[in-house]
Amino acid sequence: MALLACTGSAHAEDGYALWMRYVPLAPALAADYRTQLGEVVAPDQTPTQRAAREELVRGLTGLLGRAPRMQAAAAGDHALVLGTPQSSALIAPFRDEMASLGDDGYLLRRTRIGGRDVLLVAARQDIGVLYGVFHLLRLLQTGASLNALEVRESPRVRLRVLNHWDNLDGHVERGYAGRSLWDWQTLPEWRDPRYTDYARANASLGINGTVLNNVNASAQSLAPDYLAKAAALADVFRPYGIRVYLSARFSAPIELGGLKTADPLDPNVQRWWRDKADEIYARIPDFGGFLVKANSEGQPGPQDYGRTHADGANLLADALAPHGGVVMWRAFVYAHEVPADRATQAYTEFFGLDGAFRPNVILQVKNGPIDFQPREPFHPLFGAMPRTPLMLEVQITKEYLGFATHLVYLGPLFEEVLQSDTRARGERATVAQSLAGMAGVANIGSDRTWSGSHFDQANWYAFGRLAWNPDQSARDIAADWAAMTFSPDPEVVAPIVDMMMASREAVVNYMTPLGLHHLMARGHHYGPGPWVDGGPRADWTAVYYHRADRDGIGFDRTARGSNAVAQYAPEVAAKYADLAQVPEPLLLWFHHVPWDHRMASGRPLWDELVARYSLGVRQVQAMQATWASLAPLPGNANASVERGSAPLLGSIDAQRHEQVAAYLKIQLREAQWWRDASVAYFQSISGRPLPPGEATPPHPLAYYEALQYPSAPGDGR
Ligand code: GCV
């Protein structure tokens, strides 16, 4: 174990380095790796080759304590060889066996060439080599053995894309990590080095696209001056395999083009989009395409002209097709004027359009049918549109999960939806199996930690790793992340991973247990608001979703109610519709249940609900205790700062430990608030006594209802 401890660090641990800290490994391990790797042979003719080489040098220098010896050709007994069949004569013989790797895949192999011990980082394209370098560095950072190394990796998902909900004025909708990373004011002339670090972080995970602007889009993003700025970012990202995409406002032909209509069947509108696409590709030859939110939450769209979503998507798809671009058309579509259960509306809208989209349209579907709640069942469109490529959209930023101050690792949430069995055509068919892409609503901003907190970096990380291979385990990913971010010492990794894995269930318990959803305060969604009622639209209120009354609680989505269950494949629908079979975590999503319904624990529902709220609070206390056990050892904290070195074995550096501890305090306070306010509210409806041993909320319900937070961060506007 001591072999794995880091012994020193050149920079302050403020979180900026993310999982790419490259702090020195223990001397014995570093020496062992140095011998095994030997000299480095790496091409440097293209920008991507240089990026791979630079990352390798940066990583090896940091981890192994000295810069590697770079050679034009392998000469010594041991060599680390990077390249493609085109860029390296040593790699050329492996061309055939790399044929199945695809453009982004790579091969890591320990082998012998000409009597020498060689470690290959080989790929068909430069970008695969860069991905392979990051994989190798991860192995070193986590202390893995390089003996008999043989790794073949190719991404399982083609489009691995971040969605930034960044406005042109720097405000990030649902952003809790500072302002937008994009400084539109100083672009295109000033290319902040941070853009390169952003690209490195994404490339380290295999993320290959980024949508720069909010889906609640300003047409201005498509104006020539903003395209020049986007082009500058595209130039920075290109060596790292990242394409730039833009959110397109459907009414842009009117706002920018001066046309009278944005009707997708109007020839002038079609011409406008074709010209716009030509203009974009003239500036950004590898532009990825458009992301579109249409006819949802007030955004313009084809239905304004009596056309379908397919008409709208195909309009843009036709404009992009000659250039190889795609349209990511969002299925997050609902309208409060429609009386149907909001959970059913996207399916109703899109199901009948299967097969009506151009081949370069991808339908982007949120993980659940409502909106990024702490827990939702998988979206019924998964498995239901066999002739339409689907992208899974998840939210990395924690709009509904406590913002950046609550420690909630989203890996288990992502894994839960990816592994959901849609039973399409009566057979096992997980959401993960059929994905054309994965989109993650980014939690990245100007904050020094990038993500608003140290642990929120794990959610960016987990998204990227799962987008590469959606069948990976959230636990394994957490272990890699913790090792790279804090320390590879198992005594550090194990408790952190346990804490992370339990954190998602904790937030479900203290916010929305047993299938409850959308109980957050109005608008900004900060804190509890189960009493939220009235206002402009019913489907933005909590009472619409929990439907609690004197007799019971929950949304009846069976045939007796909204019949949302019927949108799932028959086997899934039968399970969800049956009170005896529905998984308890989804009980109140699908059923309106009497307060005295007997739960698996033997308790009546009312008692169980209160117990869950209290359990959530205790789970946060448990996280605090775990984190306290990882506190810097006495005397080590200051010494490490003074020496500029990392902590001793079994502890985290003081700087990051302190901030996480402070945030856990906030989380505990807010979990308690959620519990007390929710218990007070639901008790006012159920009229039942608290179960024995359960503390009475310290304030009357009116106190919680009166709390106002008009300046909570991240609000939409
Ligand atoms: C970008 C939710 C959020 C909105 C967001 C919307 C969407 O409703 O609260 O801020 O808008 O989802 O995904 O389009």
XYZ file of C-alpha atoms and ligand atoms in Angstrom:
731
model
C 0.000 0.000 0.000
C 2.781 2.405 0.910
C 4.013 1.843 -2.608
C 0.962 3.674 -3.916
C 1.178 6.759 -1.794
C 1.950 10.017 -3.497
C 4.900 11.770 -2.007
C 4.840 15.241 -3.369
C 2.992 17.757 -5.430
C 4.240 20.792 -7.260
C 1.030 22.827 -7.136
C -1.553 23.966 -4.646
C -4.449 21.577 -4.371
C -7.231 23.937 -5.356
C -8.931 21.452 -7.669
C -7.964 23.144 -10.915
C -5.928 20.141 -12.081
C -9.011 17.895 -11.916
C -8.104 14.203 -12.222
C -4.964 15.105 -14.162
C -2.858 16.101 -11.152
C 0.119 13.915 -12.004
C 1.633 14.214 -8.533
C 4.744 12.114 -7.854
C 4.183 8.440 -7.171
C 5.976 6.680 -4.345
C 9.682 6.416 -5.263
C 9.772 2.629 -5.585
C 6.755 2.544 -7.866
C 8.012 5.476 -9.909
C 11.375 3.785 -10.359
C 9.679 0.580 -11.455
C 7.549 2.394 -14.032
C 10.556 4.369 -15.275
C 12.401 1.166 -16.005
C 9.453 -0.481 -17.679
C 8.659 2.482 -19.879
C 12.198 3.471 -20.841
C 12.608 6.071 -23.541
C 9.709 7.603 -25.434
C 9.293 7.549 -29.190
C 6.422 9.776 -30.252
C 5.685 11.681 -33.462
C 5.120 15.431 -33.333
C 4.037 16.401 -36.833
C 0.364 17.226 -36.284
C -1.390 19.256 -33.562
C -2.978 16.082 -32.142
C 0.346 14.260 -32.138
C 1.854 17.171 -30.264
C -1.036 17.200 -27.795
C -0.497 13.479 -27.099
C 3.227 13.921 -26.718
C 2.900 16.946 -24.469
C 0.358 15.220 -22.257
C 2.592 12.206 -21.941
C 5.606 14.310 -21.046
C 3.567 16.315 -18.558
C 2.147 13.162 -16.982
C 5.376 11.182 -16.810
C 7.359 14.130 -15.554
C 4.906 14.693 -12.725
C 4.257 11.083 -11.802
C 7.742 9.681 -12.207
C 9.649 12.700 -10.964
C 11.642 13.448 -14.083
C 11.088 14.178 -17.744
C 11.211 11.122 -20.000
C 13.978 10.738 -22.558
C 12.517 11.467 -25.995
C 14.020 9.625 -28.962
C 13.414 9.734 -32.682
C 13.671 5.934 -32.850
C 13.776 3.176 -30.227
C 17.329 2.445 -29.229
C 17.357 1.228 -25.617
C 16.078 -1.982 -24.026
C 12.737 -0.454 -23.080
C 10.636 1.980 -25.050
C 7.219 3.544 -24.973
C 6.113 3.969 -28.573
C 3.225 6.185 -29.655
C 1.704 6.397 -33.083
C -0.455 5.244 -35.939
C 0.503 3.095 -38.936
C 1.024 6.367 -40.857
C 3.092 8.145 -38.237
C 5.267 5.301 -36.948
C 7.121 2.513 -38.725
C 7.052 0.564 -35.457
C 3.258 0.670 -35.384
C 2.710 -0.004 -39.102
C 2.856 -3.820 -38.721
C -0.177 -3.644 -36.416
C -2.366 -2.002 -39.049
C -4.560 -5.028 -39.763
C -5.285 -5.958 -36.212
C -6.295 -2.369 -35.514
C -8.825 -2.333 -38.340
C -11.705 -3.064 -35.969
C -10.751 -0.311 -33.514
C -12.546 2.396 -35.456
C -11.337 5.972 -35.745
C -11.284 6.694 -32.012
C -10.077 3.353 -30.641
C -6.599 2.429 -29.419
C -4.399 -0.425 -28.436
C -2.064 -0.520 -25.432
C 0.269 -3.463 -25.631
C 3.416 -4.638 -23.945
C 5.366 -6.597 -26.533
C 8.823 -7.258 -27.902
C 10.026 -5.652 -31.098
C 13.531 -6.293 -32.420
C 14.629 -7.741 -29.089
C 13.384 -4.718 -27.170
C 10.673 -4.517 -24.558
C 8.171 -2.063 -25.989
C 4.943 -0.597 -24.720
C 2.770 0.516 -27.613
C 0.152 3.219 -27.551
C -1.197 2.579 -31.022
C -4.269 3.660 -32.934
C -5.558 4.130 -36.441
C -5.822 7.885 -36.025
C -3.919 10.466 -34.001
C -6.907 11.055 -31.752
C -6.886 7.393 -30.719
C -3.269 7.801 -29.665
C -4.197 10.782 -27.507
C -6.993 8.763 -25.883
C -4.527 5.921 -25.370
C -2.048 8.245 -23.682
C -4.720 9.325 -21.225
C -5.560 5.680 -20.563
C -1.920 4.866 -19.886
C -1.599 7.835 -17.555
C -4.697 6.641 -15.703
C -3.050 3.254 -15.219
C 0.001 4.930 -13.738
C -2.057 7.277 -11.569
C -3.971 4.344 -10.112
C -0.857 2.245 -9.601
C -1.840 -0.482 -12.082
C 0.569 -3.144 -13.240
C 2.002 -2.759 -16.737
C 3.079 -6.391 -16.952
C 1.512 -8.139 -19.921
C -0.464 -4.997 -20.656
C -3.053 -5.576 -23.361
C -5.915 -3.095 -23.706
C -8.139 -2.698 -26.754
C -10.619 0.130 -26.441
C -13.153 1.661 -28.796
C -15.992 3.941 -27.838
C -19.383 2.267 -27.781
C -21.215 5.530 -28.386
C -20.516 7.752 -31.374
C -21.479 11.190 -30.053
C -20.176 12.016 -26.570
C -21.205 15.576 -26.085
C -21.393 18.212 -23.379
C -24.293 20.652 -23.493
C -23.466 24.040 -22.021
C -26.524 26.019 -21.022
C -24.409 29.180 -21.254
C -25.927 32.481 -22.236
C -24.015 35.074 -24.203
C -23.953 37.411 -21.190
C -22.000 34.833 -19.186
C -24.904 33.596 -17.055
C -25.181 29.824 -16.986
C -28.734 28.530 -16.740
C -28.781 25.989 -13.908
C -25.069 26.610 -13.462
C -23.579 26.458 -9.975
C -19.904 26.743 -10.882
C -19.523 30.430 -11.514
C -19.918 32.171 -14.836
C -19.607 30.761 -18.317
C -16.175 29.525 -19.269
C -16.508 31.266 -22.633
C -15.441 34.868 -22.502
C -17.385 36.044 -25.523
C -16.139 39.573 -24.982
C -12.484 38.730 -25.521
C -12.951 36.039 -28.160
C -11.826 35.491 -30.862
C -8.597 37.394 -30.239
C -7.892 36.049 -26.740
C -7.813 32.316 -26.391
C -7.694 31.767 -22.662
C -5.334 28.866 -21.845
C -8.190 27.504 -19.780
C -9.922 26.511 -23.012
C -7.029 24.139 -23.693
C -7.258 22.652 -20.214
C -10.993 22.164 -20.760
C -10.201 20.321 -23.984
C -7.566 18.175 -22.264
C -10.012 17.179 -19.542
C -12.639 16.208 -22.072
C -10.191 14.331 -24.258
C -9.006 12.417 -21.202
C -12.522 10.941 -21.095
C -13.141 10.644 -24.818
C -15.742 13.427 -24.942
C -15.794 14.489 -28.589
C -18.280 17.334 -28.817
C -19.427 20.440 -27.031
C -22.507 22.559 -27.563
C -21.350 26.018 -26.583
C -24.616 27.826 -25.898
C -27.879 27.383 -24.046
C -30.725 25.408 -25.604
C -32.893 28.367 -24.632
C -30.957 29.931 -27.433
C -30.302 33.426 -28.584
C -30.358 33.768 -32.372
C -27.320 35.996 -31.891
C -25.141 32.888 -31.460
C -25.513 32.358 -35.212
C -24.559 35.920 -36.143
C -21.209 36.386 -37.937
C -19.365 37.914 -34.974
C -20.346 35.071 -32.677
C -19.487 32.509 -35.311
C -15.987 33.973 -35.425
C -15.768 33.480 -31.658
C -17.072 29.925 -31.887
C -14.524 29.266 -34.638
C -11.703 30.352 -32.332
C -12.884 27.871 -29.708
C -13.170 25.181 -32.377
C -9.523 25.843 -33.313
C -8.448 25.308 -29.707
C -10.504 22.137 -29.315
C -9.708 20.502 -32.670
C -6.396 18.865 -31.691
C -8.242 17.223 -28.820
C -10.878 15.648 -31.052
C -13.673 17.932 -29.876
C -16.150 19.332 -32.344
C -18.108 22.454 -31.685
C -21.917 22.470 -31.970
C -24.352 25.319 -31.481
C -27.873 25.482 -30.114
C -30.012 26.944 -32.877
C -33.019 29.121 -32.225
C -35.743 27.985 -34.567
C -36.900 31.506 -35.270
C -33.417 32.730 -36.244
C -34.455 33.289 -39.904
C -36.823 35.965 -38.598
C -34.573 37.466 -35.954
C -31.318 37.397 -37.896
C -32.485 37.036 -41.463
C -35.355 39.490 -41.449
C -37.741 36.914 -42.909
C -41.409 37.054 -42.047
C -41.613 33.403 -41.097
C -39.570 30.467 -39.840
C -41.977 27.933 -41.370
C -39.867 24.857 -42.202
C -41.681 24.322 -45.494
C -41.070 27.861 -46.746
C -38.388 27.902 -49.502
C -36.903 31.171 -48.233
C -36.508 29.699 -44.772
C -34.892 26.603 -46.236
C -32.510 28.765 -48.232
C -31.663 30.839 -45.160
C -30.650 27.750 -43.184
C -28.646 26.357 -46.128
C -26.783 29.641 -46.453
C -26.245 29.767 -42.710
C -24.829 26.241 -42.728
C -22.496 27.154 -45.612
C -21.350 30.219 -43.706
C -20.675 28.211 -40.547
C -18.714 25.517 -42.377
C -16.646 28.116 -44.149
C -15.461 29.189 -40.702
C -15.570 25.845 -38.870
C -14.936 23.044 -41.378
C -15.561 20.315 -38.796
C -18.612 21.967 -37.200
C -20.674 19.248 -35.502
C -24.182 20.570 -36.055
C -27.163 21.989 -34.196
C -28.921 21.199 -30.947
C -32.532 22.357 -30.873
C -35.151 22.908 -28.204
C -38.374 23.636 -30.030
C -41.967 24.143 -28.938
C -41.095 23.559 -25.333
C -41.209 25.961 -22.408
C -41.962 28.881 -24.693
C -39.282 28.245 -27.333
C -40.290 28.742 -30.975
C -40.640 25.699 -33.193
C -42.270 24.126 -36.221
C -45.607 23.712 -34.462
C -45.953 27.499 -34.542
C -46.630 26.931 -38.246
C -48.725 23.799 -37.907
C -45.741 21.603 -38.825
C -44.345 18.602 -36.994
C -41.131 18.167 -35.087
C -39.910 16.010 -37.978
C -40.525 18.894 -40.409
C -38.492 21.166 -38.158
C -35.623 18.765 -37.602
C -35.437 17.810 -41.280
C -35.206 21.453 -42.309
C -31.973 21.850 -40.374
C -30.767 18.348 -41.239
C -31.016 19.122 -44.957
C -28.986 22.273 -44.514
C -26.253 20.447 -42.606
C -26.198 17.193 -44.582
C -23.894 18.362 -47.422
C -21.293 19.212 -44.767
C -21.685 16.077 -42.670
C -23.367 17.820 -39.726
C -26.087 16.430 -37.481
C -29.170 17.774 -35.741
C -29.709 16.814 -32.134
C -33.418 17.472 -31.728
C -34.617 17.450 -28.150
C -37.602 15.363 -27.110
C -38.032 17.467 -23.966
C -41.338 18.787 -25.225
C -44.419 19.495 -23.182
C -47.010 22.213 -22.876
C -49.198 23.072 -19.960
C -52.044 23.835 -22.347
C -52.090 20.098 -23.004
C -54.221 18.507 -20.303
C -52.364 15.159 -20.406
C -49.952 14.118 -17.662
C -46.688 15.892 -18.448
C -44.839 12.569 -18.141
C -46.698 11.274 -21.198
C -46.334 14.229 -23.532
C -42.935 13.672 -25.154
C -43.761 10.086 -26.027
C -47.136 11.106 -27.442
C -45.444 13.767 -29.548
C -42.585 11.709 -30.965
C -43.600 8.061 -30.993
C -45.593 8.445 -34.222
C -42.666 10.214 -35.919
C -40.416 7.172 -35.822
C -38.951 6.815 -39.305
C -39.922 10.355 -40.331
C -36.546 11.944 -39.581
C -33.600 12.375 -41.931
C -30.667 10.037 -41.238
C -28.618 12.880 -39.734
C -31.223 13.662 -37.068
C -30.726 12.252 -33.612
C -33.501 12.532 -31.071
C -32.101 13.658 -27.728
C -34.153 12.202 -24.885
C -33.798 13.044 -21.195
C -33.163 10.086 -18.910
C -36.651 10.257 -17.429
C -40.061 11.484 -18.580
C -40.208 14.569 -16.333
C -36.990 16.480 -15.739
C -33.726 15.241 -14.190
C -35.265 14.367 -10.840
C -33.235 12.569 -8.140
C -34.997 9.426 -9.333
C -37.187 8.785 -12.352
C -38.024 5.657 -14.299
C -36.327 5.528 -17.713
C -37.956 7.562 -20.475
C -40.523 5.476 -22.395
C -39.122 6.656 -25.752
C -36.107 4.403 -25.158
C -36.845 1.172 -26.933
C -39.883 2.661 -28.659
C -38.314 4.279 -31.751
C -36.351 1.561 -33.548
C -35.965 3.608 -36.737
C -34.647 6.758 -35.067
C -31.177 7.176 -33.556
C -31.541 8.247 -29.923
C -29.224 10.179 -27.642
C -29.530 9.983 -23.882
C -29.463 13.389 -22.190
C -28.458 13.505 -18.530
C -27.901 16.515 -16.329
C -24.443 16.727 -14.806
C -25.181 20.070 -13.182
C -27.330 19.350 -10.131
C -30.368 21.562 -10.666
C -32.592 19.217 -8.683
C -29.986 17.543 -6.503
C -28.737 20.247 -4.183
C -26.663 22.379 -6.561
C -22.872 22.219 -6.176
C -22.847 22.155 -2.392
C -24.440 18.725 -1.944
C -22.114 15.786 -2.389
C -24.060 13.590 -4.780
C -22.198 11.252 -7.094
C -24.357 10.795 -10.169
C -22.651 7.642 -11.453
C -25.322 5.375 -9.899
C -28.116 7.524 -11.377
C -26.565 7.348 -14.851
C -25.917 3.631 -14.451
C -29.484 2.993 -13.313
C -30.962 4.488 -16.473
C -28.353 2.961 -18.781
C -28.990 -0.498 -17.385
C -32.792 -0.166 -17.451
C -34.272 -2.957 -19.514
C -36.788 -1.494 -21.955
C -37.950 -4.997 -23.019
C -38.250 -3.669 -26.567
C -39.783 -6.420 -28.711
C -40.060 -8.585 -25.615
C -36.324 -9.122 -25.225
C -33.658 -7.731 -22.982
C -32.721 -4.361 -24.453
C -31.063 -1.905 -22.109
C -31.067 1.821 -22.718
C -27.265 1.555 -23.037
C -27.411 -0.895 -25.916
C -29.044 1.328 -28.479
C -27.504 4.746 -27.985
C -26.240 6.866 -30.870
C -25.009 9.438 -28.414
C -24.877 10.710 -24.879
C -25.299 14.351 -23.933
C -24.481 15.729 -20.501
C -25.689 19.145 -19.376
C -22.365 20.474 -18.176
C -21.528 21.550 -14.642
C -18.515 23.496 -15.803
C -17.893 27.167 -15.218
C -15.363 29.782 -14.216
C -15.035 28.454 -10.664
C -11.476 27.418 -9.866
C -12.684 23.848 -9.300
C -14.419 23.999 -12.697
C -17.510 22.230 -11.329
C -18.396 24.263 -8.257
C -17.047 21.682 -5.811
C -14.346 19.038 -5.705
C -16.789 16.145 -5.728
C -18.829 17.548 -8.601
C -15.808 16.954 -10.793
C -16.622 13.264 -10.387
C -19.914 13.801 -12.189
C -18.227 15.299 -15.247
C -15.762 12.425 -15.073
C -18.422 9.721 -14.736
C -20.419 11.173 -17.606
C -17.408 11.043 -19.900
C -16.397 7.523 -18.944
C -19.962 6.229 -19.355
C -20.384 7.996 -22.676
C -17.339 6.079 -23.884
C -18.653 2.784 -22.537
C -22.139 2.910 -21.011
C -21.752 -0.558 -19.513
C -18.959 0.418 -17.143
C -19.662 0.251 -13.445
C -20.268 3.498 -11.589
C -18.320 2.069 -8.658
C -15.227 1.300 -10.750
C -15.358 4.750 -12.269
C -15.609 6.310 -8.806
C -12.575 4.303 -7.718
C -10.491 5.565 -10.637
C -11.624 9.106 -10.039
C -10.916 9.034 -6.307
C -7.479 7.540 -6.863
C -6.540 10.187 -9.405
C -8.204 13.078 -7.626
C -7.131 12.387 -4.052
C -4.751 9.468 -3.613
C -4.335 5.944 -4.983
C -3.967 4.636 -1.431
C -6.737 2.020 -0.975
C -7.333 3.372 2.513
C -8.336 6.640 0.919
C -10.080 5.252 -2.145
C -12.314 2.680 -0.405
C -14.089 5.016 2.037
C -14.462 7.738 -0.592
C -16.008 5.310 -3.048
C -18.415 3.965 -0.425
C -19.418 7.492 0.436
C -19.931 8.420 -3.213
C -21.952 5.318 -3.966
C -24.296 5.950 -1.029
C -24.710 9.640 -1.786
C -27.344 9.380 -4.520
C -29.679 7.327 -2.337
C -29.178 9.841 0.455
C -30.398 12.749 -1.658
C -33.361 10.721 -2.907
C -34.275 10.016 0.704
C -34.069 13.544 2.039
C -35.675 15.167 -1.023
C -37.991 12.843 -2.931
C -38.259 9.353 -1.403
C -40.305 6.443 -2.745
C -40.886 7.851 -6.223
C -41.950 11.382 -5.271
C -40.699 14.044 -7.662
C -40.541 17.748 -8.440
C -40.983 18.924 -4.850
C -38.357 21.676 -5.128
C -39.062 25.340 -4.560
C -40.535 27.260 -7.469
C -38.324 28.600 -10.239
C -34.810 28.310 -8.852
C -35.475 24.839 -7.356
C -33.391 25.615 -4.268
C -34.737 23.844 -1.196
C -38.047 22.148 -0.480
C -41.367 23.349 -1.857
C -43.866 20.471 -1.594
C -46.581 23.061 -0.983
C -45.934 24.897 -4.294
C -49.310 25.389 -5.955
C -50.952 27.856 -8.343
C -48.923 30.192 -10.550
C -48.693 30.261 -14.319
C -48.733 26.537 -14.950
C -49.876 23.496 -12.999
C -47.044 21.287 -14.266
C -44.523 23.580 -12.580
C -46.079 22.997 -9.153
C -45.304 20.315 -6.583
C -48.931 19.481 -5.801
C -49.412 18.470 -9.454
C -46.857 15.711 -8.890
C -47.368 14.394 -5.359
C -51.200 14.584 -5.272
C -51.215 14.087 -1.511
C -54.604 14.178 0.201
C -56.139 12.972 3.410
C -56.249 9.400 2.106
C -52.906 8.936 0.453
C -50.151 10.221 -1.807
C -48.674 9.650 -5.276
C -49.471 10.106 -8.967
C -51.695 7.376 -10.347
C -50.160 6.605 -13.720
C -51.917 3.265 -14.100
C -54.950 2.728 -16.360
C -57.107 4.152 -13.565
C -55.114 7.370 -13.744
C -53.055 8.988 -16.536
C -52.105 5.556 -17.932
C -48.512 6.644 -18.525
C -47.534 3.028 -17.849
C -49.024 2.079 -21.213
C -46.142 3.898 -22.933
C -43.739 1.186 -21.810
C -43.337 -2.256 -23.366
C -46.042 -4.617 -22.057
C -43.823 -6.461 -19.569
C -42.473 -3.226 -18.112
C -45.940 -1.674 -18.056
C -47.363 -4.698 -16.254
C -44.667 -4.469 -13.592
C -45.035 -0.742 -13.028
C -48.839 -0.915 -12.995
C -49.000 -3.612 -10.350
C -48.786 -2.382 -6.776
C -47.311 -5.717 -5.775
C -44.515 -5.601 -8.373
C -43.596 -1.961 -8.819
C -40.141 -1.330 -7.350
C -40.612 0.538 -4.067
C -38.272 3.370 -5.135
C -40.823 4.165 -7.904
C -43.981 3.459 -5.926
C -45.374 7.004 -5.748
C -44.306 7.787 -9.305
C -46.828 5.273 -10.598
C -49.410 4.882 -7.841
C -51.599 6.889 -5.548
C -51.272 4.875 -2.372
C -53.192 4.989 0.932
C -51.189 6.261 3.889
C -51.606 2.925 5.666
C -50.405 0.827 2.702
C -48.069 -1.873 4.107
C -44.496 -1.415 2.839
C -41.735 -4.020 2.451
C -40.379 -2.973 5.839
C -43.718 -3.843 7.425
C -44.345 -0.179 8.196
C -47.346 1.756 6.898
C -46.523 4.123 4.028
C -46.812 7.221 6.232
C -44.289 5.878 8.725
C -42.009 4.743 5.912
C -42.093 8.154 4.272
C -41.056 9.890 7.473
C -38.418 7.240 8.141
C -36.939 7.779 4.670
C -36.656 11.510 5.186
C -34.851 10.938 8.481
C -32.640 8.253 6.966
C -31.498 10.731 4.315
C -30.278 13.070 7.032
C -28.431 10.274 8.810
C -26.804 9.247 5.536
C -25.346 12.736 5.214
C -24.080 12.480 8.794
C -22.411 9.210 7.816
C -20.719 10.946 4.875
C -19.449 13.603 7.257
C -18.002 10.960 9.560
C -16.248 9.235 6.656
C -14.820 12.488 5.457
C -13.647 13.422 8.960
C -11.758 10.119 9.114
C -9.771 11.271 6.087
C -8.706 14.558 7.671
C -5.079 15.574 7.214
C -2.821 14.042 9.825
C -1.723 16.468 12.538
C 1.173 18.575 11.441
C 0.922 17.378 7.892
C -1.460 19.928 6.516
C 0.662 23.001 6.990
C 3.859 21.189 6.286
C 2.524 19.966 2.983
C 1.425 23.428 1.980
C 4.802 24.889 2.919
C 6.703 22.207 1.104
C 4.279 22.325 -1.773
C 3.823 18.600 -1.366
C 0.908 16.230 -1.082
C -0.298 14.719 2.182
C 0.987 11.706 3.990
C -0.581 8.339 3.526
C -4.198 8.043 4.620
C -5.123 11.672 4.469
C -6.340 14.288 2.043
C -4.627 17.639 1.565
C -5.887 20.296 3.929
C -7.086 22.722 1.286
C -9.526 20.396 -0.389
C -10.441 18.558 2.796
C -11.557 21.775 4.386
C -13.800 22.826 1.526
C -15.468 19.447 1.227
C -16.046 19.410 5.004
C -17.629 22.857 4.827
C -19.882 21.836 1.970
C -20.955 18.709 3.860
C -22.029 21.009 6.686
C -24.189 22.926 4.240
C -25.564 19.661 2.899
C -26.436 18.393 6.363
C -28.187 21.635 7.244
C -30.158 21.539 4.016
C -30.969 17.825 4.279
C -32.391 18.529 7.710
C -34.349 21.455 6.251
C -35.726 19.211 3.521
C -36.708 16.572 6.060
C -38.343 18.947 8.491
C -40.191 21.015 5.912
C -41.415 17.949 4.030
C -42.522 16.104 7.152
C -44.320 19.212 8.402
C -46.066 19.652 5.074
C -47.095 16.049 4.479
C -48.245 15.740 8.073
C -50.533 18.714 7.512
C -52.116 16.690 4.700
C -52.110 13.177 6.157
C -53.166 14.345 9.609
C -51.234 11.428 11.086
C -48.987 11.410 14.131
C -45.266 11.062 13.654
C -44.022 7.516 14.157
C -42.469 6.871 17.588
C -38.956 8.234 17.884
C -39.329 10.694 14.998
C -38.506 14.274 15.967
C -41.156 16.929 15.467
C -39.937 19.569 12.984
C -38.550 22.503 14.980
C -40.781 25.053 13.196
C -44.405 25.134 12.147
C -45.145 24.564 8.441
C -45.815 28.273 7.884
C -42.183 29.026 8.737
C -40.864 26.778 5.968
C -43.413 28.025 3.484
C -42.392 31.618 4.129
C -38.690 31.109 3.383
C -37.681 33.000 0.232
C -34.452 32.801 -1.768
C -34.851 35.236 -4.636
C -31.104 35.257 -5.314
C -30.526 31.517 -5.454
C -27.989 30.775 -8.194
C -28.516 29.300 -11.615
C -32.116 30.318 -12.204
C -33.372 30.286 -15.777
C -34.039 33.666 -17.337
C -32.712 24.999 -20.431
C -35.723 22.387 -17.022
C -34.876 23.508 -16.498
C -34.717 24.613 -17.530
C -34.149 23.986 -18.806
C -35.091 22.896 -19.271
C -34.606 22.189 -20.505
O -37.052 22.798 -17.174
O -35.441 24.010 -15.320
O -33.844 25.581 -16.999
O -33.961 24.950 -19.801
O -35.222 21.934 -18.248
O -34.047 21.111 -20.356
O -34.778 22.699 -21.595
